[in-house]
Amino acid sequence: MKLPFFTKKQAEVSVFYPNDTIPEHIAIIMDGNGRWAKQRGMPRAAGHKEGVSTVVKIVKTAVKCKVKVLTLYTFSTENWKRPKPEIEFILRLPKDFLSIYLPDLIANNVRIEAVGDIGKLPAHTREAIEDAMERTRSNDGLLLNFALNYGSRDEILNAMKEMFLDINKGEFSLEELDEQKFSNYLYTAGMKEPDLLIRTGGEIRLSNFLLWQLAYTEFWFTDVLWPDFSEKEFLQALEEFCKRKRRYGGL
Ligand code: FPP
């Protein structure tokens, strides 16, 4: 069943905060789907399915608030350790979601991107994401960034390998290497680093997510399980972010 997304008119509804205080890039660890389902005596897949409904609501709110980038930790390099049917279920969700919502996303100027080793995903997952990336390439509203087969250590190791190949080719020297140059080898090259990280589901850890990129990010954790997470908690996180003083190591 298609949930109500939003019309162009609704998306233009007034913004809740002045643009300058809104976190430009919000990254979310969407945790708690399994426990949500277990509490209801349902299979874990039911929690993931409900998790997609939360994605729809939060994307809608992010568009309204004029967030620039929303990165969602959808499938990690560690998630391959789960039972095969659960893996298959999760990896079908991007295609299911896009087959329903891509027209709404396009109408609302959303651009789709992915970070992670997407080449190793099943063809149907990869093709759905690549097709959405292609069809939304020229949109300049919210960048909806799916972290798929993403692992931060894997990303950093791959970046190092590629960078050393370029150094060996003489493209630049080791002395010229700086943070900016290195970050251009990450999946997030060219993307602003997250201003705010949200993790639902009560765990207080990063689980191999954006370790380099989160160096100066503000963190906000909640016990609320992802399927129960709503606009209310999202706005609470934004409000908390607005109160934080970011000094980046300075005074
Ligand atoms: C972690 O919760 C969640 C995941 C590994 C899957 C996340 C995927 C979604 C929320 C849906 C993705 C949506 C789209 C549109 C592609 P868990 O299963 O580890 O929960 P638990 O800690 O309670 O077991």
CSV table of C-alpha atoms and ligand atoms in Angstrom, one decimal:
chain,number,residue,atom,x,y,z
A,1,MET,CA,0.0,0.0,0.0
A,2,LYS,CA,1.3,3.4,-0.9
A,3,LEU,CA,1.5,5.8,2.1
A,4,PRO,CA,0.6,9.4,1.4
A,5,PHE,CA,3.8,11.1,0.4
A,6,PHE,CA,3.3,14.8,-0.4
A,7,THR,CA,2.3,17.0,-3.2
A,8,LYS,CA,4.5,19.8,-4.4
A,9,LYS,CA,2.2,22.3,-2.6
A,10,GLN,CA,2.6,20.5,0.8
A,11,ALA,CA,6.3,20.5,0.4
A,12,GLU,CA,6.3,24.3,0.2
A,13,VAL,CA,4.7,24.5,3.6
A,14,SER,CA,6.7,26.9,5.8
A,15,VAL,CA,10.0,25.8,7.3
A,16,PHE,CA,10.2,25.2,11.0
A,17,TYR,CA,13.6,26.8,11.6
A,18,PRO,CA,15.6,29.5,10.0
A,19,ASN,CA,17.7,28.0,7.2
A,20,ASP,CA,21.0,28.9,8.8
A,21,THR,CA,20.4,26.8,12.0
A,22,ILE,CA,19.2,23.7,10.2
A,23,PRO,CA,21.8,20.9,10.0
A,24,GLU,CA,22.6,20.7,6.3
A,25,HIS,CA,23.6,17.1,6.4
A,26,ILE,CA,21.8,14.6,8.7
A,27,ALA,CA,23.0,11.0,8.9
A,28,ILE,CA,20.7,8.4,10.5
A,29,ILE,CA,21.4,4.9,11.9
A,30,MET,CA,17.9,3.4,11.6
A,31,ASP,CA,18.1,0.8,14.4
A,32,GLY,CA,15.3,-1.2,16.2
A,33,ASN,CA,13.3,-2.7,13.4
A,34,GLY,CA,13.8,-6.3,14.7
A,35,ARG,CA,12.9,-5.4,18.3
A,36,TRP,CA,9.8,-3.5,17.1
A,37,ALA,CA,8.6,-6.6,15.3
A,38,LYS,CA,9.5,-9.0,18.2
A,39,GLN,CA,7.5,-6.9,20.6
A,40,ARG,CA,4.5,-7.5,18.4
A,41,GLY,CA,5.1,-11.2,17.9
A,42,MET,CA,5.8,-10.5,14.2
A,43,PRO,CA,8.7,-11.6,12.0
A,44,ARG,CA,11.7,-9.3,11.8
A,45,ALA,CA,10.8,-8.5,8.2
A,46,ALA,CA,7.6,-6.8,9.4
A,47,GLY,CA,9.8,-4.4,11.4
A,48,HIS,CA,11.9,-3.6,8.2
A,49,LYS,CA,8.7,-3.0,6.3
A,50,GLU,CA,7.4,-0.6,8.9
A,51,GLY,CA,10.9,1.0,8.8
A,52,VAL,CA,10.3,1.9,5.2
A,53,SER,CA,7.1,3.8,6.3
A,54,THR,CA,9.3,5.8,8.7
A,55,VAL,CA,11.8,6.6,5.9
A,56,VAL,CA,8.9,8.0,3.9
A,57,LYS,CA,7.8,10.2,6.8
A,58,ILE,CA,11.3,11.4,7.6
A,59,VAL,CA,12.2,12.2,3.9
A,60,LYS,CA,9.0,14.3,3.8
A,61,THR,CA,10.0,16.2,6.9
A,62,ALA,CA,13.5,16.7,5.7
A,63,VAL,CA,12.2,18.2,2.4
A,64,LYS,CA,9.9,20.5,4.4
A,65,CYS,CA,12.8,21.6,6.7
A,66,LYS,CA,15.1,22.1,3.6
A,67,VAL,CA,17.7,19.7,4.9
A,68,LYS,CA,20.3,19.4,2.1
A,69,VAL,CA,21.6,15.9,2.6
A,70,LEU,CA,20.0,12.9,4.4
A,71,THR,CA,22.2,9.8,4.7
A,72,LEU,CA,20.4,6.6,5.8
A,73,TYR,CA,22.4,3.6,7.0
A,74,THR,CA,20.3,1.0,5.1
A,75,PHE,CA,22.6,-2.1,4.8
A,76,SER,CA,26.1,-2.4,6.3
A,77,THR,CA,29.0,-4.6,5.3
A,78,GLU,CA,28.4,-6.4,8.6
A,79,ASN,CA,24.7,-7.1,7.8
A,80,TRP,CA,25.8,-10.0,5.4
A,81,LYS,CA,26.1,-12.0,8.7
A,82,ARG,CA,22.3,-12.1,9.0
A,83,PRO,CA,20.2,-15.0,7.9
A,84,LYS,CA,19.8,-15.2,4.1
A,85,PRO,CA,16.1,-14.6,4.0
A,86,GLU,CA,16.4,-11.4,6.1
A,87,ILE,CA,19.3,-10.1,3.8
A,88,GLU,CA,17.2,-10.8,0.8
A,89,PHE,CA,14.2,-9.0,2.3
A,90,ILE,CA,16.2,-5.9,3.3
A,91,LEU,CA,17.9,-5.7,-0.2
A,92,ARG,CA,14.5,-5.8,-1.9
A,93,LEU,CA,13.3,-2.7,0.0
A,94,PRO,CA,15.2,-0.1,-2.1
A,95,LYS,CA,13.5,-1.3,-5.3
A,96,ASP,CA,10.1,-1.6,-3.7
A,97,PHE,CA,10.4,1.9,-2.2
A,98,LEU,CA,11.7,3.5,-5.4
A,99,SER,CA,9.1,1.7,-7.6
A,100,ILE,CA,6.4,3.4,-5.5
A,101,TYR,CA,7.9,6.8,-4.5
A,102,LEU,CA,10.3,7.8,-7.2
A,103,PRO,CA,7.7,9.9,-9.0
A,104,ASP,CA,7.0,11.8,-5.8
A,105,LEU,CA,10.7,12.2,-5.1
A,106,ILE,CA,11.3,13.6,-8.6
A,107,ALA,CA,8.3,15.9,-8.2
A,108,ASN,CA,9.8,17.2,-5.0
A,109,ASN,CA,13.3,17.8,-6.6
A,110,VAL,CA,14.9,15.1,-4.5
A,111,ARG,CA,18.2,13.6,-5.8
A,112,ILE,CA,19.1,10.0,-5.0
A,113,GLU,CA,22.6,8.9,-4.3
A,114,ALA,CA,24.3,5.9,-2.7
A,115,VAL,CA,27.5,5.3,-0.7
A,116,GLY,CA,29.0,1.9,-0.3
A,117,ASP,CA,30.2,-1.0,-2.3
A,118,ILE,CA,27.1,-1.1,-4.4
A,119,GLY,CA,28.8,-3.3,-7.1
A,120,LYS,CA,28.5,-6.3,-4.7
A,121,LEU,CA,24.7,-5.9,-4.2
A,122,PRO,CA,22.2,-8.1,-6.0
A,123,ALA,CA,21.5,-6.8,-9.5
A,124,HIS,CA,17.9,-5.8,-8.8
A,125,THR,CA,19.0,-3.6,-5.8
A,126,ARG,CA,21.9,-2.0,-7.7
A,127,GLU,CA,19.9,-1.4,-10.9
A,128,ALA,CA,17.0,0.3,-9.0
A,129,ILE,CA,19.4,2.6,-7.2
A,130,GLU,CA,21.4,3.4,-10.3
A,131,ASP,CA,18.2,4.1,-12.3
A,132,ALA,CA,17.0,6.5,-9.5
A,133,MET,CA,20.4,8.2,-9.4
A,134,GLU,CA,20.3,8.7,-13.2
A,135,ARG,CA,16.7,10.0,-13.2
A,136,THR,CA,17.3,12.4,-10.4
A,137,ARG,CA,20.8,13.5,-11.4
A,138,SER,CA,19.8,17.1,-12.2
A,139,ASN,CA,17.6,17.7,-9.1
A,140,ASP,CA,19.0,20.1,-6.6
A,141,GLY,CA,16.7,19.7,-3.6
A,142,LEU,CA,17.3,17.2,-0.8
A,143,LEU,CA,20.1,14.7,-1.6
A,144,LEU,CA,18.7,11.4,-0.3
A,145,ASN,CA,21.8,9.2,0.2
A,146,PHE,CA,21.4,5.5,0.9
A,147,ALA,CA,24.3,3.8,2.6
A,148,LEU,CA,24.2,0.4,1.0
A,149,ASN,CA,26.7,-2.3,1.6
A,150,TYR,CA,28.5,0.4,3.5
A,151,GLY,CA,31.2,0.0,6.0
A,152,SER,CA,33.5,2.8,7.1
A,153,ARG,CA,36.7,0.7,7.5
A,154,ASP,CA,36.1,-0.9,4.1
A,155,GLU,CA,35.6,2.6,2.7
A,156,ILE,CA,38.8,3.9,4.3
A,157,LEU,CA,40.9,0.9,3.2
A,158,ASN,CA,39.6,1.1,-0.4
A,159,ALA,CA,40.3,4.9,-0.4
A,160,MET,CA,43.9,4.2,0.7
A,161,LYS,CA,44.5,1.6,-1.9
A,162,GLU,CA,43.2,3.9,-4.7
A,163,MET,CA,45.1,6.8,-3.3
A,164,PHE,CA,48.4,4.9,-3.2
A,165,LEU,CA,47.9,3.8,-6.8
A,166,ASP,CA,47.6,7.4,-7.8
A,167,ILE,CA,50.6,8.4,-5.7
A,168,ASN,CA,52.6,5.5,-7.5
A,169,LYS,CA,51.5,6.9,-10.8
A,170,GLY,CA,53.0,10.2,-9.8
A,171,GLU,CA,49.7,12.1,-9.7
A,172,PHE,CA,50.8,13.7,-6.4
A,173,SER,CA,53.3,13.1,-3.7
A,174,LEU,CA,52.9,11.8,-0.2
A,175,GLU,CA,54.0,15.3,1.1
A,176,GLU,CA,51.1,16.9,-0.8
A,177,LEU,CA,48.6,14.5,0.9
A,178,ASP,CA,46.2,16.3,3.2
A,179,GLU,CA,42.7,15.7,4.7
A,180,GLN,CA,40.9,17.2,1.7
A,181,LYS,CA,42.8,15.1,-0.8
A,182,PHE,CA,42.2,11.9,1.2
A,183,SER,CA,38.5,12.6,1.6
A,184,ASN,CA,38.1,12.8,-2.2
A,185,TYR,CA,38.8,9.0,-2.3
A,186,LEU,CA,35.9,8.2,0.1
A,187,TYR,CA,32.4,7.3,-1.2
A,188,THR,CA,31.2,10.6,0.2
A,189,ALA,CA,33.7,12.6,-2.0
A,190,GLY,CA,32.3,16.1,-2.6
A,191,MET,CA,29.6,15.7,0.1
A,192,LYS,CA,29.5,18.0,3.1
A,193,GLU,CA,30.3,16.1,6.3
A,194,PRO,CA,27.2,15.3,8.5
A,195,ASP,CA,26.3,18.1,10.9
A,196,LEU,CA,24.0,15.8,12.9
A,197,LEU,CA,24.0,12.0,13.5
A,198,ILE,CA,20.8,10.5,14.8
A,199,ARG,CA,20.7,6.9,16.1
A,200,THR,CA,17.4,5.3,17.1
A,201,GLY,CA,16.9,2.0,19.0
A,202,GLY,CA,18.8,2.8,22.2
A,203,GLU,CA,22.3,1.7,21.3
A,204,ILE,CA,25.1,4.3,21.8
A,205,ARG,CA,27.6,3.3,19.2
A,206,LEU,CA,28.6,4.1,15.6
A,207,SER,CA,28.6,0.6,14.1
A,208,ASN,CA,31.2,1.3,11.5
A,209,PHE,CA,29.3,4.2,10.1
A,210,LEU,CA,31.0,7.3,8.5
A,211,LEU,CA,34.0,7.1,11.0
A,212,TRP,CA,36.1,9.7,9.1
A,213,GLN,CA,33.1,12.0,8.2
A,214,LEU,CA,31.7,12.2,11.8
A,215,ALA,CA,34.8,13.7,13.3
A,216,TYR,CA,33.0,17.0,14.3
A,217,THR,CA,29.4,15.9,14.0
A,218,GLU,CA,26.8,16.4,16.8
A,219,PHE,CA,25.3,13.1,18.0
A,220,TRP,CA,21.7,12.6,19.1
A,221,PHE,CA,20.6,9.2,20.4
A,222,THR,CA,17.1,8.0,21.2
A,223,ASP,CA,15.6,4.8,22.7
A,224,VAL,CA,12.7,5.1,20.2
A,225,LEU,CA,12.8,2.2,17.7
A,226,TRP,CA,13.1,3.2,14.1
A,227,PRO,CA,9.5,2.1,13.1
A,228,ASP,CA,8.1,4.3,15.9
A,229,PHE,CA,10.4,7.3,15.1
A,230,SER,CA,8.3,10.2,13.8
A,231,GLU,CA,8.5,13.8,12.7
A,232,LYS,CA,8.1,14.7,16.4
A,233,GLU,CA,11.4,13.0,17.4
A,234,PHE,CA,13.1,14.3,14.2
A,235,LEU,CA,12.2,17.9,15.0
A,236,GLN,CA,13.3,17.3,18.7
A,237,ALA,CA,16.8,16.3,17.4
A,238,LEU,CA,16.9,19.4,15.1
A,239,GLU,CA,15.9,21.6,18.1
A,240,GLU,CA,18.6,20.1,20.2
A,241,PHE,CA,21.1,20.6,17.4
A,242,CYS,CA,20.1,24.3,17.2
A,243,LYS,CA,21.1,24.7,20.9
A,244,ARG,CA,24.6,23.1,20.5
A,245,LYS,CA,27.7,25.3,20.3
A,246,ARG,CA,30.1,23.9,17.7
A,247,ARG,CA,33.6,25.0,18.4
A,248,TYR,CA,35.6,22.5,16.2
A,249,GLY,CA,38.3,22.3,18.8
A,250,GLY,CA,38.6,26.1,19.1
A,251,LEU,CA,37.2,28.4,21.8
B,1,FPP,C1,18.6,-2.2,11.8
B,1,FPP,O1,17.7,-2.6,12.7
B,1,FPP,C2,18.0,-2.0,10.5
B,1,FPP,C3,18.5,-2.5,9.3
B,1,FPP,C4,19.7,-3.3,9.2
B,1,FPP,C5,17.8,-2.3,8.1
B,1,FPP,C6,17.4,-0.9,7.9
B,1,FPP,C7,16.5,-0.8,6.7
B,1,FPP,C8,15.3,0.0,6.8
B,1,FPP,C9,14.9,0.8,7.9
B,1,FPP,C10,14.5,0.1,5.6
B,1,FPP,C11,15.2,0.8,4.5
B,1,FPP,C12,14.3,1.6,3.7
B,1,FPP,C13,14.5,1.9,2.4
B,1,FPP,C14,13.6,2.9,1.8
B,1,FPP,C15,15.4,1.2,1.5
B,1,FPP,P1,17.8,-4.1,13.3
B,1,FPP,O2,17.2,-5.1,12.3
B,1,FPP,O3,19.2,-4.4,13.6
B,1,FPP,O4,16.9,-4.0,14.6
B,1,FPP,P2,17.2,-4.7,16.0
B,1,FPP,O5,18.5,-4.1,16.6
B,1,FPP,O6,16.0,-4.3,16.8
B,1,FPP,O7,17.3,-6.1,15.7
